[in-house]
mmCIF file of C-alpha atoms in Angstrom:
data_model
loop_
_atom_site.group_PDB
_atom_site.id
_atom_site.type_symbol
_atom_site.label_atom_id
_atom_site.label_comp_id
_atom_site.label_asym_id
_atom_site.label_seq_id
_atom_site.Cartn_x
_atom_site.Cartn_y
_atom_site.Cartn_z
ATOM 1 C CA MET A 257 102.198 67.349 90.611
ATOM 2 C CA PRO A 258 104.936 66.517 93.151
ATOM 3 C CA LEU A 259 103.957 65.787 96.705
ATOM 4 C CA PHE A 260 105.739 68.901 97.960
ATOM 5 C CA ALA A 261 103.601 71.177 95.719
ATOM 6 C CA PRO A 262 101.749 73.844 97.791
ATOM 7 C CA LEU A 263 98.281 72.823 96.619
ATOM 8 C CA TYR A 264 98.655 69.530 98.487
ATOM 9 C CA THR A 265 98.407 71.631 101.626
ATOM 10 C CA VAL A 266 94.873 71.810 102.939
ATOM 11 C CA GLY A 267 93.637 75.407 103.046
ATOM 12 C CA ALA A 268 90.893 77.802 102.034
ATOM 13 C CA GLU A 269 89.858 79.444 98.742
ATOM 14 C CA THR A 270 88.549 82.993 98.363
ATOM 15 C CA ALA A 271 87.448 84.929 95.276
ATOM 16 C CA ASP A 272 85.510 87.932 94.068
ATOM 17 C CA VAL A 273 82.673 86.519 91.979
ATOM 18 C CA ALA A 274 80.045 87.538 89.495
ATOM 19 C CA TRP A 275 77.568 84.835 90.496
ATOM 20 C CA ALA A 276 74.364 83.447 89.045
ATOM 21 C CA THR A 277 72.138 80.716 90.528
ATOM 22 C CA ILE A 278 69.364 79.000 88.603
ATOM 23 C CA GLU A 279 66.955 77.172 90.952
ATOM 24 C CA TYR A 280 64.199 74.806 89.882
ATOM 25 C CA ASP A 281 62.329 71.748 91.166
ATOM 26 C CA THR A 282 62.528 68.174 89.917
ATOM 27 C CA ASP A 283 61.051 64.844 90.981
ATOM 28 C CA PRO A 284 62.356 64.201 94.553
ATOM 29 C CA SER A 285 62.756 60.516 93.720
ATOM 30 C CA ARG A 286 65.412 61.483 91.162
ATOM 31 C CA VAL A 287 67.340 63.317 93.854
ATOM 32 C CA ALA A 288 66.933 60.394 96.276
ATOM 33 C CA GLY A 289 68.392 58.072 93.631
ATOM 34 C CA VAL A 290 71.778 59.880 93.611
ATOM 35 C CA LEU A 291 72.270 60.682 97.314
ATOM 36 C CA PRO A 292 74.771 58.619 99.307
ATOM 37 C CA ARG A 293 73.788 56.759 102.440
ATOM 38 C CA GLY A 294 72.922 59.090 105.308
ATOM 39 C CA LEU A 295 71.424 61.901 103.197
ATOM 40 C CA THR A 296 67.738 62.471 102.335
ATOM 41 C CA PRO A 297 66.269 64.712 99.605
ATOM 42 C CA SER A 298 64.290 67.823 100.383
ATOM 43 C CA PRO A 299 60.552 67.452 99.793
ATOM 44 C CA ASP A 300 60.587 70.013 96.980
ATOM 45 C CA GLY A 301 63.236 68.201 94.904
ATOM 46 C CA ARG A 302 65.191 71.435 94.583
ATOM 47 C CA VAL A 303 68.097 71.650 92.119
ATOM 48 C CA ALA A 304 70.552 74.520 91.594
ATOM 49 C CA CYS A 305 72.844 75.224 88.621
ATOM 50 C CA TRP A 306 75.376 77.936 89.385
ATOM 51 C CA ILE A 307 77.660 79.797 86.996
ATOM 52 C CA ALA A 308 80.263 82.322 88.119
ATOM 53 C CA ARG A 309 83.209 84.355 86.940
ATOM 54 C CA PHE A 310 85.991 84.064 89.542
ATOM 55 C CA ASP A 311 88.262 87.084 89.945
ATOM 56 C CA ALA A 312 91.179 87.680 92.334
ATOM 57 C CA THR A 313 91.104 84.016 93.345
ATOM 58 C CA GLU A 314 93.549 83.029 96.114
ATOM 59 C CA PHE A 315 94.368 79.819 97.875
ATOM 60 C CA ARG A 316 95.605 80.227 101.448
ATOM 61 C CA SER A 317 97.216 77.832 103.858
ATOM 62 C CA GLY A 318 98.752 78.517 107.249
ATOM 63 C CA GLY A 319 97.979 82.207 106.870
ATOM 64 C CA GLN A 320 99.948 82.436 103.625
ATOM 65 C CA ILE A 321 98.913 82.721 99.943
ATOM 66 C CA VAL A 322 100.171 79.608 98.148
ATOM 67 C CA GLU A 323 98.629 80.333 94.753
ATOM 68 C CA ARG A 324 96.709 82.972 92.780
ATOM 69 C CA ARG A 325 94.648 82.483 89.606
ATOM 70 C CA ALA A 326 93.788 84.659 86.628
ATOM 71 C CA PRO A 327 90.049 85.303 86.089
ATOM 72 C CA PHE A 328 88.095 82.259 84.884
ATOM 73 C CA TRP A 329 84.554 80.959 84.559
ATOM 74 C CA GLN A 330 83.165 77.844 86.192
ATOM 75 C CA GLY A 331 79.823 76.363 87.074
ATOM 76 C CA GLY A 332 78.167 73.395 88.724
ATOM 77 C CA MET A 333 75.025 71.549 89.716
ATOM 78 C CA CYS A 334 73.890 70.524 93.159
ATOM 79 C CA VAL A 335 70.725 69.107 94.708
ATOM 80 C CA ARG A 336 69.133 70.032 97.980
ATOM 81 C CA THR A 337 69.085 67.647 100.900
ATOM 82 C CA ALA A 338 66.955 67.807 104.055
ATOM 83 C CA GLU A 339 69.903 67.922 106.450
ATOM 84 C CA GLY A 340 70.301 71.152 108.467
ATOM 85 C CA GLU A 341 67.917 73.937 109.371
ATOM 86 C CA SER A 342 67.762 75.216 105.784
ATOM 87 C CA GLY A 343 68.886 72.047 104.056
ATOM 88 C CA SER A 344 72.286 71.453 102.437
ATOM 89 C CA ALA A 345 73.733 70.913 98.988
ATOM 90 C CA PHE A 346 75.045 67.668 97.527
ATOM 91 C CA ALA A 347 77.344 68.339 94.580
ATOM 92 C CA ILE A 348 76.528 66.570 91.309
ATOM 93 C CA SER A 349 79.263 68.068 89.120
ATOM 94 C CA ALA A 350 81.366 71.137 88.412
ATOM 95 C CA PHE A 351 82.602 72.506 85.107
ATOM 96 C CA ILE A 352 85.578 74.699 84.135
ATOM 97 C CA ASP A 353 85.385 76.963 81.103
ATOM 98 C CA GLY A 354 87.706 76.893 78.112
ATOM 99 C CA GLY A 355 91.041 75.592 76.987
ATOM 100 C CA LEU A 356 93.055 76.903 79.946
ATOM 101 C CA ASN A 357 92.656 74.461 82.826
ATOM 102 C CA ALA A 358 92.345 76.968 85.668
ATOM 103 C CA GLY A 359 91.380 74.188 88.012
ATOM 104 C CA ILE A 360 89.255 74.391 91.107
ATOM 105 C CA MET A 361 91.897 75.035 93.673
ATOM 106 C CA GLY A 362 91.967 72.815 96.665
ATOM 107 C CA ARG A 363 88.552 71.278 96.000
ATOM 108 C CA GLU A 364 90.129 68.005 94.997
ATOM 109 C CA VAL A 365 90.738 67.427 98.690
ATOM 110 C CA LEU A 366 86.954 67.854 99.239
ATOM 111 C CA GLY A 367 86.094 65.359 96.499
ATOM 112 C CA MET A 368 84.408 67.978 94.309
ATOM 113 C CA PRO A 369 83.652 66.361 90.950
ATOM 114 C CA LYS A 370 84.777 68.565 88.068
ATOM 115 C CA LYS A 371 85.237 68.493 84.302
ATOM 116 C CA GLN A 372 86.660 70.851 81.701
ATOM 117 C CA VAL A 373 84.193 71.963 79.027
ATOM 118 C CA ARG A 374 84.216 74.223 75.984
ATOM 119 C CA ARG A 375 82.147 76.948 77.589
ATOM 120 C CA VAL A 376 80.362 77.702 80.846
ATOM 121 C CA GLN A 377 79.168 81.299 81.049
ATOM 122 C CA VAL A 378 76.219 83.558 81.765
ATOM 123 C CA HIS A 379 75.545 86.870 79.999
ATOM 124 C CA THR A 380 72.866 89.583 80.078
ATOM 125 C CA HIS A 381 71.851 91.615 77.047
ATOM 126 C CA ALA A 382 68.789 93.703 76.080
ATOM 127 C CA GLY A 383 66.835 92.752 79.233
ATOM 128 C CA ALA A 384 67.512 89.021 79.024
ATOM 129 C CA ALA A 385 69.846 86.491 80.668
ATOM 130 C CA HIS A 386 71.444 83.538 78.894
ATOM 131 C CA ALA A 387 73.323 80.801 80.762
ATOM 132 C CA GLU A 388 74.978 77.802 79.121
ATOM 133 C CA ILE A 389 77.271 74.862 79.744
ATOM 134 C CA VAL A 390 78.675 73.498 76.472
ATOM 135 C CA ASN A 391 80.766 70.310 76.408
ATOM 136 C CA SER A 392 83.766 69.529 74.237
ATOM 137 C CA GLU A 393 81.530 68.070 71.526
ATOM 138 C CA GLY A 394 79.601 71.331 71.276
ATOM 139 C CA GLU A 395 76.452 70.003 72.998
ATOM 140 C CA ALA A 396 74.611 72.398 75.287
ATOM 141 C CA LEU A 397 74.380 70.422 78.527
ATOM 142 C CA LEU A 398 72.454 73.409 79.877
ATOM 143 C CA ASN A 399 70.803 76.169 77.864
ATOM 144 C CA PHE A 400 68.762 78.605 79.938
ATOM 145 C CA ARG A 401 67.127 81.874 78.864
ATOM 146 C CA ALA A 402 65.084 84.290 80.945
ATOM 147 C CA ASP A 403 63.627 87.788 80.626
ATOM 148 C CA LEU A 404 64.943 89.963 83.423
ATOM 149 C CA GLN A 405 62.412 91.637 85.734
ATOM 150 C CA GLU A 406 62.355 95.270 86.756
ATOM 151 C CA LYS A 407 61.128 94.763 90.329
ATOM 152 C CA ALA A 408 63.552 93.746 93.063
ATOM 153 C CA SER A 409 64.307 90.078 93.619
ATOM 154 C CA SER A 410 62.789 88.355 96.664
ATOM 155 C CA ALA A 411 65.378 85.558 96.447
ATOM 156 C CA PRO A 412 69.099 85.784 97.235
ATOM 157 C CA VAL A 413 71.870 85.283 94.703
ATOM 158 C CA PHE A 414 73.328 82.483 96.844
ATOM 159 C CA PRO A 415 70.616 80.331 98.448
ATOM 160 C CA THR A 416 71.061 79.600 102.155
ATOM 161 C CA TRP A 417 70.902 75.810 101.638
ATOM 162 C CA MET A 418 73.988 75.955 99.374
ATOM 163 C CA ARG A 419 76.171 77.271 102.211
ATOM 164 C CA THR A 420 76.789 73.719 103.451
ATOM 165 C CA HIS A 421 78.111 71.525 100.589
ATOM 166 C CA ARG A 422 78.545 67.778 100.737
ATOM 167 C CA THR A 423 80.533 65.674 98.324
ATOM 168 C CA ILE A 424 81.776 62.132 97.814
ATOM 169 C CA LYS A 425 85.552 61.863 97.789
ATOM 170 C CA ALA A 426 86.165 58.721 95.757
ATOM 171 C CA ILE A 427 89.541 57.382 94.492
ATOM 172 C CA PRO A 428 89.359 54.102 92.555
ATOM 173 C CA SER A 429 91.926 51.425 93.320
ATOM 174 C CA ALA A 430 94.830 51.167 90.844
ATOM 175 C CA ASP A 431 94.058 47.482 90.235
ATOM 176 C CA GLY A 432 90.518 48.338 89.103
ATOM 177 C CA LYS A 433 88.948 46.524 92.063
ATOM 178 C CA GLY A 434 86.959 48.752 94.415
ATOM 179 C CA TRP A 435 88.114 51.969 96.024
ATOM 180 C CA ASP A 436 91.105 53.267 97.890
ATOM 181 C CA VAL A 437 89.103 56.189 99.323
ATOM 182 C CA LEU A 438 85.311 56.493 99.614
ATOM 183 C CA LYS A 439 84.238 59.212 102.021
ATOM 184 C CA ARG A 440 81.433 61.728 102.440
ATOM 185 C CA VAL A 441 82.863 65.194 103.028
ATOM 186 C CA LYS A 442 81.195 68.386 104.305
ATOM 187 C CA SER A 443 82.466 71.894 103.587
ATOM 188 C CA GLU A 444 81.145 75.386 104.292
ATOM 189 C CA TRP A 445 80.729 77.942 101.495
ATOM 190 C CA GLU A 446 80.360 81.536 102.710
ATOM 191 C CA TYR A 447 78.969 84.104 100.283
ATOM 192 C CA GLU A 448 79.057 87.796 101.162
ATOM 193 C CA SER A 449 76.626 89.555 98.827
ATOM 194 C CA ILE A 450 77.601 92.943 97.432
ATOM 195 C CA CYS A 451 74.642 93.518 95.141
ATOM 196 C CA ILE A 452 71.960 91.804 93.031
ATOM 197 C CA THR A 453 72.275 92.776 89.364
ATOM 198 C CA GLY A 454 69.165 91.059 87.968
ATOM 199 C CA TRP A 455 66.765 88.174 88.124
ATOM 200 C CA GLY A 456 64.194 86.454 85.934
ATOM 201 C CA VAL A 457 62.170 83.313 85.209
ATOM 202 C CA GLY A 458 62.787 81.134 82.183
ATOM 203 C CA THR A 459 63.003 77.696 80.646
ATOM 204 C CA MET A 460 65.842 75.178 80.374
ATOM 205 C CA GLU A 461 66.938 72.887 77.640
ATOM 206 C CA TRP A 462 69.224 69.910 78.245
ATOM 207 C CA ALA A 463 71.341 67.787 75.930
ATOM 208 C CA ARG A 464 71.141 64.050 76.582
ATOM 209 C CA SER A 465 74.609 62.876 77.604
ATOM 210 C CA GLU A 466 75.724 59.641 79.290
ATOM 211 C CA ASN A 467 78.950 61.282 80.387
ATOM 212 C CA ASP A 468 77.299 64.420 81.786
ATOM 213 C CA PRO A 469 73.731 63.433 82.610
ATOM 214 C CA LEU A 470 72.449 66.796 83.865
ATOM 215 C CA ASP A 471 69.218 65.956 82.081
ATOM 216 C CA TYR A 472 68.601 63.291 84.760
ATOM 217 C CA PHE A 473 66.978 66.080 86.793
ATOM 218 C CA PRO A 474 64.278 67.466 84.483
ATOM 219 C CA ALA A 475 62.405 70.560 85.680
ATOM 220 C CA THR A 476 58.793 70.220 86.774
ATOM 221 C CA GLY A 477 58.261 73.960 86.121
ATOM 222 C CA LEU A 478 60.123 77.119 85.255
ATOM 223 C CA GLY A 479 63.557 78.010 86.595
ATOM 224 C CA ARG A 480 64.511 81.216 88.385
ATOM 225 C CA ILE A 481 67.860 82.905 87.870
ATOM 226 C CA VAL A 482 69.318 85.501 90.221
ATOM 227 C CA LEU A 483 72.557 87.297 89.350
ATOM 228 C CA GLY A 484 74.826 89.412 91.498
ATOM 229 C CA ARG A 485 78.281 90.137 92.755
ATOM 230 C CA GLY A 486 79.900 89.038 95.979
ATOM 231 C CA ARG A 487 82.835 87.457 97.815
ATOM 232 C CA LEU A 488 83.036 83.681 98.047
ATOM 233 C CA SER A 489 85.035 81.735 100.680
ATOM 234 C CA ILE A 490 85.327 77.950 100.717
ATOM 235 C CA GLY A 491 86.837 76.593 103.910
ATOM 236 C CA LEU A 492 88.268 73.319 105.103
ATOM 237 C CA GLY A 493 86.292 70.088 104.894
ATOM 238 C CA VAL A 494 85.159 67.552 107.490
ATOM 239 C CA ASN A 495 85.083 63.807 106.844
ATOM 240 C CA GLU A 496 81.569 62.825 107.888
ATOM 241 C CA ALA A 497 81.527 59.137 106.847
ATOM 242 C CA ASP A 498 83.996 56.537 105.621
ATOM 243 C CA PHE A 499 82.035 54.052 103.534
ATOM 244 C CA LEU A 500 84.959 51.579 103.410
ATOM 245 C CA LYS A 501 84.811 51.186 107.171
ATOM 246 C CA HIS A 502 81.059 51.184 107.699
#
């Protein structure tokens, strides 16, 4: 991509989304083992896997739309940290569905880790929800099934602690020795809920994968999925720490 391409301009992303969040708890020591310096895990060892269909996605900079995307699916995993009143999210990975590389617009500048996979989707049918992330080899990195409940959900579609996201922006040196960029970045994710379309409790299965080790965070109990529709906005980032300088 040439340097004058519009997506090199720092801006904000907005989209209408059909969103699902699966929350569960893992061993807090596992979370502590992946957090960068300056972050601490929440006592509950909370993990979230999110899967969403993005519609009407726009990337804006300087008050102008610089790119629009056709509908696409994506998902990700994050762990809860103790920073902030409600905690915050540290991103583990993000996944893009299918053969068309829709990209995650603008999030490269935030250091959001991402990978293209064969399938990342969530569906409901006959009173049940099924969420999956399937890699290019056909392995189900995540396979979650839950029976949907009739009573109203007491949990939101988008947990409060996920509104502040932290990432590591890392660019390896071209000579293979160390890093050119190694920073911790904070960004704000705003979710305006329109409705909750279902929720349930179920079990997760993980494929063992060295390249995508989501199974590093095994569940200590059942997972809870909440599905709904809303409007997502991801704003500009803030460089919180430069690990090459300190």
